[in-house]
Amino acid sequence: MHLPDGKWGLGVNFGRIYDFRPGYGYAGWKDEFANDKAPHEDGVFLVDMESGSSKQILFYDTLAPLSGFDGDKVLVNHITFNTTSDLFVMLVRNFSTGEGVWWTTSMVVCDLEGNARTVLPNTYVSHYCWVDSHHIVAHCTVGGVTSMFNIDVRDGSAENYYMPYFDLPGNPDIHCNVLPDGHYIIGDGYPKNRYRYLMAYNVKTGAEKELLRAKTDVPITNDIRCDLHARYVFDNKYISFDTTHNGRREIALLSAEVLNF
């Protein structure tokens, strides 16, 4: 089913996300199901953006065992439609169970009727970007290897993109974005000597290029840091990125003509 752009939205409980990671949720919005590991009344809601009406299409008590977290307290984070608006992907995570215990993640895809399936179960999955209706580029672990992969959500098959800069030990995670034609991947990791690097990777040739370095402020708490989160904008003529290099949070533009390699 192909739906018009802008017709549907997806709703999740941002109070639950705040309890999981304050920088990703809404402060002051209490999760009424905070004491329930997988409440039936909470999950994913399909929102009609024209009328404002919504309906629940996924339920945590179903989603938890489906995603490999039966018995854990879970939440949905990072949820996005594909390019044809007939599927969406979400990252299902379990709350940390103790001091120093990290969470794990499952990548789950679902249609608008609530038919969900797990693509990557109970592993490491972080930032991602849809390439087309069925392929996602994601920084994740597949078969014991952590890298940037192109994943076919229909069967879980994955192609590893070997990117020397993106694979450096100092870049344990990459905020990635893909040009709509699939030719380039852009992304940033974490600061090196108080600078964030924006890098580009040519999918066809395997070549890499440093696009810029932006000085970054050191936040008083990690949840208010400013990642670059680069995106293609204005008919892909520009790359926008978030930055604090002028001493305050800003959005800056870089000409996409730098992608000439």
PDB file of C-alpha atoms in Angstrom:
ATOM      1  CA  MET A   1       0.000   0.000   0.000  1.00  0.00           C
ATOM      2  CA  HIS A   2       1.449   3.341  -1.095  1.00  0.00           C
ATOM      3  CA  LEU A   3       0.181   6.346   0.836  1.00  0.00           C
ATOM      4  CA  PRO A   4       0.532  10.045   0.007  1.00  0.00           C
ATOM      5  CA  ASP A   5       3.442  11.815   1.648  1.00  0.00           C
ATOM      6  CA  GLY A   6       2.376  13.635   4.769  1.00  0.00           C
ATOM      7  CA  LYS A   7      -0.821  11.622   5.267  1.00  0.00           C
ATOM      8  CA  TRP A   8       0.406   9.459   8.148  1.00  0.00           C
ATOM      9  CA  GLY A   9       2.615   9.947  11.145  1.00  0.00           C
ATOM     10  CA  LEU A  10       3.917   7.576  13.806  1.00  0.00           C
ATOM     11  CA  GLY A  11       3.478   8.152  17.519  1.00  0.00           C
ATOM     12  CA  VAL A  12       5.432   6.691  20.446  1.00  0.00           C
ATOM     13  CA  ASN A  13       5.605   7.389  24.178  1.00  0.00           C
ATOM     14  CA  PHE A  14       8.281  10.068  24.647  1.00  0.00           C
ATOM     15  CA  GLY A  15       7.877   9.901  28.407  1.00  0.00           C
ATOM     16  CA  ARG A  16       9.147   6.329  28.244  1.00  0.00           C
ATOM     17  CA  ILE A  17      12.005   7.426  26.007  1.00  0.00           C
ATOM     18  CA  TYR A  18      12.903  10.177  28.521  1.00  0.00           C
ATOM     19  CA  ASP A  19      13.171   7.569  31.287  1.00  0.00           C
ATOM     20  CA  PHE A  20      15.483   5.577  29.004  1.00  0.00           C
ATOM     21  CA  ARG A  21      17.654   8.490  27.762  1.00  0.00           C
ATOM     22  CA  PRO A  22      16.683  12.032  28.861  1.00  0.00           C
ATOM     23  CA  GLY A  23      18.233  13.693  25.804  1.00  0.00           C
ATOM     24  CA  TYR A  24      15.934  11.750  23.477  1.00  0.00           C
ATOM     25  CA  GLY A  25      12.578  12.115  25.244  1.00  0.00           C
ATOM     26  CA  TYR A  26      10.300  14.867  26.494  1.00  0.00           C
ATOM     27  CA  ALA A  27      11.016  16.185  29.986  1.00  0.00           C
ATOM     28  CA  GLY A  28       7.963  16.515  32.196  1.00  0.00           C
ATOM     29  CA  TRP A  29       5.934  13.912  30.294  1.00  0.00           C
ATOM     30  CA  LYS A  30       5.360  11.090  32.756  1.00  0.00           C
ATOM     31  CA  ASP A  31       5.177   7.523  31.465  1.00  0.00           C
ATOM     32  CA  GLU A  32       1.982   6.158  33.008  1.00  0.00           C
ATOM     33  CA  PHE A  33       3.225   2.633  32.233  1.00  0.00           C
ATOM     34  CA  ALA A  34       6.665   3.115  33.794  1.00  0.00           C
ATOM     35  CA  ASN A  35       6.224   0.127  36.104  1.00  0.00           C
ATOM     36  CA  ASP A  36       5.070  -2.175  33.305  1.00  0.00           C
ATOM     37  CA  LYS A  37       7.810  -3.879  31.306  1.00  0.00           C
ATOM     38  CA  ALA A  38       5.689  -4.412  28.194  1.00  0.00           C
ATOM     39  CA  PRO A  39       2.248  -2.772  28.508  1.00  0.00           C
ATOM     40  CA  HIS A  40      -0.500  -3.783  26.124  1.00  0.00           C
ATOM     41  CA  GLU A  41      -1.840  -0.218  26.173  1.00  0.00           C
ATOM     42  CA  ASP A  42       1.405   1.290  24.847  1.00  0.00           C
ATOM     43  CA  GLY A  43       3.480   0.780  21.714  1.00  0.00           C
ATOM     44  CA  VAL A  44       3.276   2.396  18.266  1.00  0.00           C
ATOM     45  CA  PHE A  45       0.382   4.543  17.080  1.00  0.00           C
ATOM     46  CA  LEU A  46      -0.531   5.421  13.489  1.00  0.00           C
ATOM     47  CA  VAL A  47      -1.585   9.073  13.349  1.00  0.00           C
ATOM     48  CA  ASP A  48      -3.737  10.621  10.630  1.00  0.00           C
ATOM     49  CA  MET A  49      -1.955  13.950  10.127  1.00  0.00           C
ATOM     50  CA  GLU A  50      -5.015  15.504   8.480  1.00  0.00           C
ATOM     51  CA  SER A  51      -7.681  14.664  11.065  1.00  0.00           C
ATOM     52  CA  GLY A  52      -5.469  14.179  14.130  1.00  0.00           C
ATOM     53  CA  SER A  53      -7.034  10.809  14.897  1.00  0.00           C
ATOM     54  CA  SER A  54      -4.818   7.851  15.809  1.00  0.00           C
ATOM     55  CA  LYS A  55      -4.947   4.135  16.403  1.00  0.00           C
ATOM     56  CA  GLN A  56      -2.568   1.746  18.094  1.00  0.00           C
ATOM     57  CA  ILE A  57      -1.093  -0.768  15.659  1.00  0.00           C
ATOM     58  CA  LEU A  58       1.706  -2.311  17.767  1.00  0.00           C
ATOM     59  CA  PHE A  59       1.549  -3.408  21.393  1.00  0.00           C
ATOM     60  CA  TYR A  60       4.542  -3.766  23.689  1.00  0.00           C
ATOM     61  CA  ASP A  61       3.383  -7.105  25.075  1.00  0.00           C
ATOM     62  CA  THR A  62       3.546  -8.431  21.502  1.00  0.00           C
ATOM     63  CA  LEU A  63       6.610  -6.472  20.411  1.00  0.00           C
ATOM     64  CA  ALA A  64       8.832  -7.510  23.333  1.00  0.00           C
ATOM     65  CA  PRO A  65       8.917 -11.275  22.609  1.00  0.00           C
ATOM     66  CA  LEU A  66       8.869 -10.666  18.834  1.00  0.00           C
ATOM     67  CA  SER A  67      12.039  -8.581  19.076  1.00  0.00           C
ATOM     68  CA  GLY A  68      13.861 -10.939  21.445  1.00  0.00           C
ATOM     69  CA  PHE A  69      13.208  -9.098  24.717  1.00  0.00           C
ATOM     70  CA  ASP A  70      10.629 -11.318  26.386  1.00  0.00           C
ATOM     71  CA  GLY A  71      10.652 -10.466  30.092  1.00  0.00           C
ATOM     72  CA  ASP A  72      12.564  -7.169  29.668  1.00  0.00           C
ATOM     73  CA  LYS A  73      11.295  -3.624  29.976  1.00  0.00           C
ATOM     74  CA  VAL A  74      11.305  -2.297  26.402  1.00  0.00           C
ATOM     75  CA  LEU A  75      10.757   0.856  24.393  1.00  0.00           C
ATOM     76  CA  VAL A  76      10.682   1.965  20.751  1.00  0.00           C
ATOM     77  CA  ASN A  77      13.280   4.521  19.642  1.00  0.00           C
ATOM     78  CA  HIS A  78      14.341   5.896  16.224  1.00  0.00           C
ATOM     79  CA  ILE A  79      11.212   5.138  14.161  1.00  0.00           C
ATOM     80  CA  THR A  80      11.014   6.162  10.488  1.00  0.00           C
ATOM     81  CA  PHE A  81       8.932   5.521   7.342  1.00  0.00           C
ATOM     82  CA  ASN A  82      10.565   4.108   4.229  1.00  0.00           C
ATOM     83  CA  THR A  83      10.645   6.082   0.985  1.00  0.00           C
ATOM     84  CA  THR A  84       7.235   4.813  -0.147  1.00  0.00           C
ATOM     85  CA  SER A  85       5.465   5.181   3.229  1.00  0.00           C
ATOM     86  CA  ASP A  86       4.211   1.588   3.285  1.00  0.00           C
ATOM     87  CA  LEU A  87       6.757   0.270   5.818  1.00  0.00           C
ATOM     88  CA  PHE A  88       8.521   1.725   8.797  1.00  0.00           C
ATOM     89  CA  VAL A  89      11.540   0.632  10.779  1.00  0.00           C
ATOM     90  CA  MET A  90      12.022   0.996  14.509  1.00  0.00           C
ATOM     91  CA  LEU A  91      14.765   0.239  16.994  1.00  0.00           C
ATOM     92  CA  VAL A  92      13.406  -1.745  19.942  1.00  0.00           C
ATOM     93  CA  ARG A  93      15.622  -1.546  23.030  1.00  0.00           C
ATOM     94  CA  ASN A  94      15.620  -2.937  26.530  1.00  0.00           C
ATOM     95  CA  PHE A  95      16.211  -0.763  29.574  1.00  0.00           C
ATOM     96  CA  SER A  96      19.559  -1.226  31.322  1.00  0.00           C
ATOM     97  CA  THR A  97      19.250  -3.705  34.152  1.00  0.00           C
ATOM     98  CA  GLY A  98      21.941  -2.344  36.451  1.00  0.00           C
ATOM     99  CA  GLU A  99      24.937  -0.083  36.959  1.00  0.00           C
ATOM    100  CA  GLY A 100      27.265  -0.257  33.981  1.00  0.00           C
ATOM    101  CA  VAL A 101      24.952  -2.572  32.035  1.00  0.00           C
ATOM    102  CA  TRP A 102      24.312  -1.342  28.482  1.00  0.00           C
ATOM    103  CA  TRP A 103      21.201  -1.997  26.450  1.00  0.00           C
ATOM    104  CA  THR A 104      20.908  -4.016  23.230  1.00  0.00           C
ATOM    105  CA  THR A 105      18.789  -3.301  20.174  1.00  0.00           C
ATOM    106  CA  SER A 106      16.609  -5.115  17.668  1.00  0.00           C
ATOM    107  CA  MET A 107      15.765  -3.690  14.245  1.00  0.00           C
ATOM    108  CA  VAL A 108      12.079  -4.345  13.528  1.00  0.00           C
ATOM    109  CA  VAL A 109      10.105  -3.459  10.392  1.00  0.00           C
ATOM    110  CA  CYS A 110       6.337  -3.166  10.213  1.00  0.00           C
ATOM    111  CA  ASP A 111       3.582  -2.290   7.744  1.00  0.00           C
ATOM    112  CA  LEU A 112       0.688   0.066   8.450  1.00  0.00           C
ATOM    113  CA  GLU A 113      -1.542  -2.792   9.576  1.00  0.00           C
ATOM    114  CA  GLY A 114       0.805  -3.720  12.419  1.00  0.00           C
ATOM    115  CA  ASN A 115       2.402  -6.762  10.785  1.00  0.00           C
ATOM    116  CA  ALA A 116       5.929  -6.672  12.198  1.00  0.00           C
ATOM    117  CA  ARG A 117       9.027  -8.811  11.789  1.00  0.00           C
ATOM    118  CA  THR A 118      12.491  -8.618  13.320  1.00  0.00           C
ATOM    119  CA  VAL A 119      15.375  -8.056  10.891  1.00  0.00           C
ATOM    120  CA  LEU A 120      18.263  -7.906  13.394  1.00  0.00           C
ATOM    121  CA  PRO A 121      17.518  -9.422  16.820  1.00  0.00           C
ATOM    122  CA  ASN A 122      18.961  -8.354  20.153  1.00  0.00           C
ATOM    123  CA  THR A 123      22.297  -6.923  18.980  1.00  0.00           C
ATOM    124  CA  TYR A 124      23.909  -3.528  18.308  1.00  0.00           C
ATOM    125  CA  VAL A 125      21.999  -1.259  15.908  1.00  0.00           C
ATOM    126  CA  SER A 126      22.406   2.487  15.958  1.00  0.00           C
ATOM    127  CA  HIS A 127      21.907   5.210  13.360  1.00  0.00           C
ATOM    128  CA  TYR A 128      20.412   4.355   9.995  1.00  0.00           C
ATOM    129  CA  CYS A 129      18.920   5.812   6.816  1.00  0.00           C
ATOM    130  CA  TRP A 130      16.438   4.359   4.322  1.00  0.00           C
ATOM    131  CA  VAL A 131      17.922   4.051   0.820  1.00  0.00           C
ATOM    132  CA  ASP A 132      14.709   2.971  -0.917  1.00  0.00           C
ATOM    133  CA  SER A 133      11.538   1.087  -0.011  1.00  0.00           C
ATOM    134  CA  HIS A 134      13.358  -2.057   1.165  1.00  0.00           C
ATOM    135  CA  HIS A 135      17.004  -1.180   1.903  1.00  0.00           C
ATOM    136  CA  ILE A 136      18.528   0.523   4.924  1.00  0.00           C
ATOM    137  CA  VAL A 137      22.083   1.701   5.512  1.00  0.00           C
ATOM    138  CA  ALA A 138      22.862   1.294   9.209  1.00  0.00           C
ATOM    139  CA  HIS A 139      25.776   1.277  11.603  1.00  0.00           C
ATOM    140  CA  CYS A 140      25.211  -2.064  13.290  1.00  0.00           C
ATOM    141  CA  THR A 141      26.530  -5.536  14.038  1.00  0.00           C
ATOM    142  CA  VAL A 142      25.833  -8.321  11.541  1.00  0.00           C
ATOM    143  CA  GLY A 143      27.361 -11.771  11.945  1.00  0.00           C
ATOM    144  CA  GLY A 144      29.634 -10.547  14.729  1.00  0.00           C
ATOM    145  CA  VAL A 145      31.051  -7.687  12.595  1.00  0.00           C
ATOM    146  CA  THR A 146      30.330  -4.042  13.493  1.00  0.00           C
ATOM    147  CA  SER A 147      30.405  -1.739  10.480  1.00  0.00           C
ATOM    148  CA  MET A 148      28.197   0.167   8.063  1.00  0.00           C
ATOM    149  CA  PHE A 149      25.869  -2.230   6.259  1.00  0.00           C
ATOM    150  CA  ASN A 150      23.300  -2.030   3.495  1.00  0.00           C
ATOM    151  CA  ILE A 151      20.477  -4.264   4.749  1.00  0.00           C
ATOM    152  CA  ASP A 152      17.589  -5.698   2.749  1.00  0.00           C
ATOM    153  CA  VAL A 153      14.712  -5.721   5.236  1.00  0.00           C
ATOM    154  CA  ARG A 154      12.869  -8.395   3.233  1.00  0.00           C
ATOM    155  CA  ASP A 155      15.348 -11.176   4.014  1.00  0.00           C
ATOM    156  CA  GLY A 156      17.959  -9.610   6.304  1.00  0.00           C
ATOM    157  CA  SER A 157      20.797  -9.965   3.795  1.00  0.00           C
ATOM    158  CA  ALA A 158      23.527  -7.366   4.332  1.00  0.00           C
ATOM    159  CA  GLU A 159      26.404  -5.848   2.372  1.00  0.00           C
ATOM    160  CA  ASN A 160      29.329  -4.498   4.384  1.00  0.00           C
ATOM    161  CA  TYR A 161      30.631  -1.079   3.298  1.00  0.00           C
ATOM    162  CA  TYR A 162      34.286  -0.943   4.310  1.00  0.00           C
ATOM    163  CA  MET A 163      35.055   2.667   5.203  1.00  0.00           C
ATOM    164  CA  PRO A 164      38.477   3.215   6.815  1.00  0.00           C
ATOM    165  CA  TYR A 165      37.579   6.461   8.592  1.00  0.00           C
ATOM    166  CA  PHE A 166      34.180   5.258   9.717  1.00  0.00           C
ATOM    167  CA  ASP A 167      35.772   2.073  11.086  1.00  0.00           C
ATOM    168  CA  LEU A 168      38.358   3.803  13.290  1.00  0.00           C
ATOM    169  CA  PRO A 169      38.258   2.850  17.006  1.00  0.00           C
ATOM    170  CA  GLY A 170      37.510   6.494  17.844  1.00  0.00           C
ATOM    171  CA  ASN A 171      34.269   6.288  15.871  1.00  0.00           C
ATOM    172  CA  PRO A 172      32.224   3.629  17.662  1.00  0.00           C
ATOM    173  CA  ASP A 173      29.046   4.991  16.093  1.00  0.00           C
ATOM    174  CA  ILE A 174      28.262   6.890  12.893  1.00  0.00           C
ATOM    175  CA  HIS A 175      25.372   9.268  12.216  1.00  0.00           C
ATOM    176  CA  CYS A 176      24.819   8.313   8.594  1.00  0.00           C
ATOM    177  CA  ASN A 177      22.814   9.675   5.694  1.00  0.00           C
ATOM    178  CA  VAL A 178      22.587   8.491   2.096  1.00  0.00           C
ATOM    179  CA  LEU A 179      22.197  10.600  -1.038  1.00  0.00           C
ATOM    180  CA  PRO A 180      18.900   9.607  -2.706  1.00  0.00           C
ATOM    181  CA  ASP A 181      20.731   8.207  -5.734  1.00  0.00           C
ATOM    182  CA  GLY A 182      22.686   5.945  -3.376  1.00  0.00           C
ATOM    183  CA  HIS A 183      26.034   7.220  -4.648  1.00  0.00           C
ATOM    184  CA  TYR A 184      27.383   8.751  -1.431  1.00  0.00           C
ATOM    185  CA  ILE A 185      27.112   8.133   2.300  1.00  0.00           C
ATOM    186  CA  ILE A 186      27.899  11.035   4.595  1.00  0.00           C
ATOM    187  CA  GLY A 187      28.360  10.799   8.343  1.00  0.00           C
ATOM    188  CA  ASP A 188      30.106  11.974  11.469  1.00  0.00           C
ATOM    189  CA  GLY A 189      31.435  10.165  14.497  1.00  0.00           C
ATOM    190  CA  TYR A 190      32.416  11.580  17.861  1.00  0.00           C
ATOM    191  CA  PRO A 191      34.861  14.411  18.667  1.00  0.00           C
ATOM    192  CA  LYS A 192      38.604  14.132  18.170  1.00  0.00           C
ATOM    193  CA  ASN A 193      40.564  16.885  19.961  1.00  0.00           C
ATOM    194  CA  ARG A 194      37.334  18.898  20.267  1.00  0.00           C
ATOM    195  CA  TYR A 195      36.562  18.726  16.528  1.00  0.00           C
ATOM    196  CA  ARG A 196      33.857  16.765  14.772  1.00  0.00           C
ATOM    197  CA  TYR A 197      34.661  15.496  11.288  1.00  0.00           C
ATOM    198  CA  LEU A 198      32.115  15.217   8.495  1.00  0.00           C
ATOM    199  CA  MET A 199      33.137  12.468   6.112  1.00  0.00           C
ATOM    200  CA  ALA A 200      31.795  11.189   2.805  1.00  0.00           C
ATOM    201  CA  TYR A 201      32.111   7.747   1.236  1.00  0.00           C
ATOM    202  CA  ASN A 202      31.683   6.927  -2.452  1.00  0.00           C
ATOM    203  CA  VAL A 203      29.704   3.681  -2.553  1.00  0.00           C
ATOM    204  CA  LYS A 204      30.762   2.856  -6.120  1.00  0.00           C
ATOM    205  CA  THR A 205      34.514   3.421  -5.757  1.00  0.00           C
ATOM    206  CA  GLY A 206      35.154   3.002  -2.031  1.00  0.00           C
ATOM    207  CA  ALA A 207      36.883   6.397  -1.884  1.00  0.00           C
ATOM    208  CA  GLU A 208      36.550   8.652   1.153  1.00  0.00           C
ATOM    209  CA  LYS A 209      36.794  12.404   1.633  1.00  0.00           C
ATOM    210  CA  GLU A 210      36.853  14.708   4.630  1.00  0.00           C
ATOM    211  CA  LEU A 211      34.268  17.425   3.971  1.00  0.00           C
ATOM    212  CA  LEU A 212      34.866  19.621   7.020  1.00  0.00           C
ATOM    213  CA  ARG A 213      35.940  19.820  10.644  1.00  0.00           C
ATOM    214  CA  ALA A 214      33.718  21.702  13.079  1.00  0.00           C
ATOM    215  CA  LYS A 215      34.924  22.775  16.504  1.00  0.00           C
ATOM    216  CA  THR A 216      32.574  21.409  19.138  1.00  0.00           C
ATOM    217  CA  ASP A 217      31.813  22.569  22.665  1.00  0.00           C
ATOM    218  CA  VAL A 218      32.188  20.078  25.492  1.00  0.00           C
ATOM    219  CA  PRO A 219      28.732  19.801  27.112  1.00  0.00           C
ATOM    220  CA  ILE A 220      28.197  19.648  30.848  1.00  0.00           C
ATOM    221  CA  THR A 221      26.203  16.476  30.264  1.00  0.00           C
ATOM    222  CA  ASN A 222      26.313  14.065  27.329  1.00  0.00           C
ATOM    223  CA  ASP A 223      22.585  14.394  26.653  1.00  0.00           C
ATOM    224  CA  ILE A 224      22.930  17.996  25.417  1.00  0.00           C
ATOM    225  CA  ARG A 225      25.857  17.355  23.078  1.00  0.00           C
ATOM    226  CA  CYS A 226      25.594  18.581  19.485  1.00  0.00           C
ATOM    227  CA  ASP A 227      26.274  15.884  16.864  1.00  0.00           C
ATOM    228  CA  LEU A 228      26.583  17.073  13.257  1.00  0.00           C
ATOM    229  CA  HIS A 229      23.650  14.937  12.018  1.00  0.00           C
ATOM    230  CA  ALA A 230      24.289  15.930   8.404  1.00  0.00           C
ATOM    231  CA  ARG A 231      21.381  15.835   5.919  1.00  0.00           C
ATOM    232  CA  TYR A 232      20.760  16.543   2.244  1.00  0.00           C
ATOM    233  CA  VAL A 233      18.451  19.522   1.693  1.00  0.00           C
ATOM    234  CA  PHE A 234      17.027  21.771  -1.024  1.00  0.00           C
ATOM    235  CA  ASP A 235      16.878  19.238  -3.862  1.00  0.00           C
ATOM    236  CA  ASN A 236      20.185  17.788  -2.632  1.00  0.00           C
ATOM    237  CA  LYS A 237      22.087  20.946  -3.544  1.00  0.00           C
ATOM    238  CA  TYR A 238      23.260  21.427   0.024  1.00  0.00           C
ATOM    239  CA  ILE A 239      24.286  19.452   3.073  1.00  0.00           C
ATOM    240  CA  SER A 240      22.994  20.861   6.351  1.00  0.00           C
ATOM    241  CA  PHE A 241      24.567  20.058   9.702  1.00  0.00           C
ATOM    242  CA  ASP A 242      24.074  20.965  13.356  1.00  0.00           C
ATOM    243  CA  THR A 243      27.018  22.720  14.958  1.00  0.00           C
ATOM    244  CA  THR A 244      28.346  24.733  17.909  1.00  0.00           C
ATOM    245  CA  HIS A 245      31.499  26.012  16.200  1.00  0.00           C
ATOM    246  CA  ASN A 246      30.342  29.628  16.680  1.00  0.00           C
ATOM    247  CA  GLY A 247      29.721  29.091  20.384  1.00  0.00           C
ATOM    248  CA  ARG A 248      26.000  28.397  20.115  1.00  0.00           C
ATOM    249  CA  ARG A 249      23.732  25.798  18.531  1.00  0.00           C
ATOM    250  CA  GLU A 250      23.212  26.556  14.848  1.00  0.00           C
ATOM    251  CA  ILE A 251      22.326  24.857  11.561  1.00  0.00           C
ATOM    252  CA  ALA A 252      24.897  25.460   8.819  1.00  0.00           C
ATOM    253  CA  LEU A 253      24.939  24.676   5.098  1.00  0.00           C
ATOM    254  CA  LEU A 254      27.639  23.194   2.904  1.00  0.00           C
ATOM    255  CA  SER A 255      27.388  23.017  -0.880  1.00  0.00           C
ATOM    256  CA  ALA A 256      26.877  19.455  -2.114  1.00  0.00           C
ATOM    257  CA  GLU A 257      29.403  20.255  -4.856  1.00  0.00           C
ATOM    258  CA  VAL A 258      32.037  18.971  -2.426  1.00  0.00           C
ATOM    259  CA  LEU A 259      30.813  15.495  -3.379  1.00  0.00           C
ATOM    260  CA  ASN A 260      32.917  15.452  -6.524  1.00  0.00           C
ATOM    261  CA  PHE A 261      35.139  12.438  -5.965  1.00  0.00           C
TER     262      PHE A 261
END
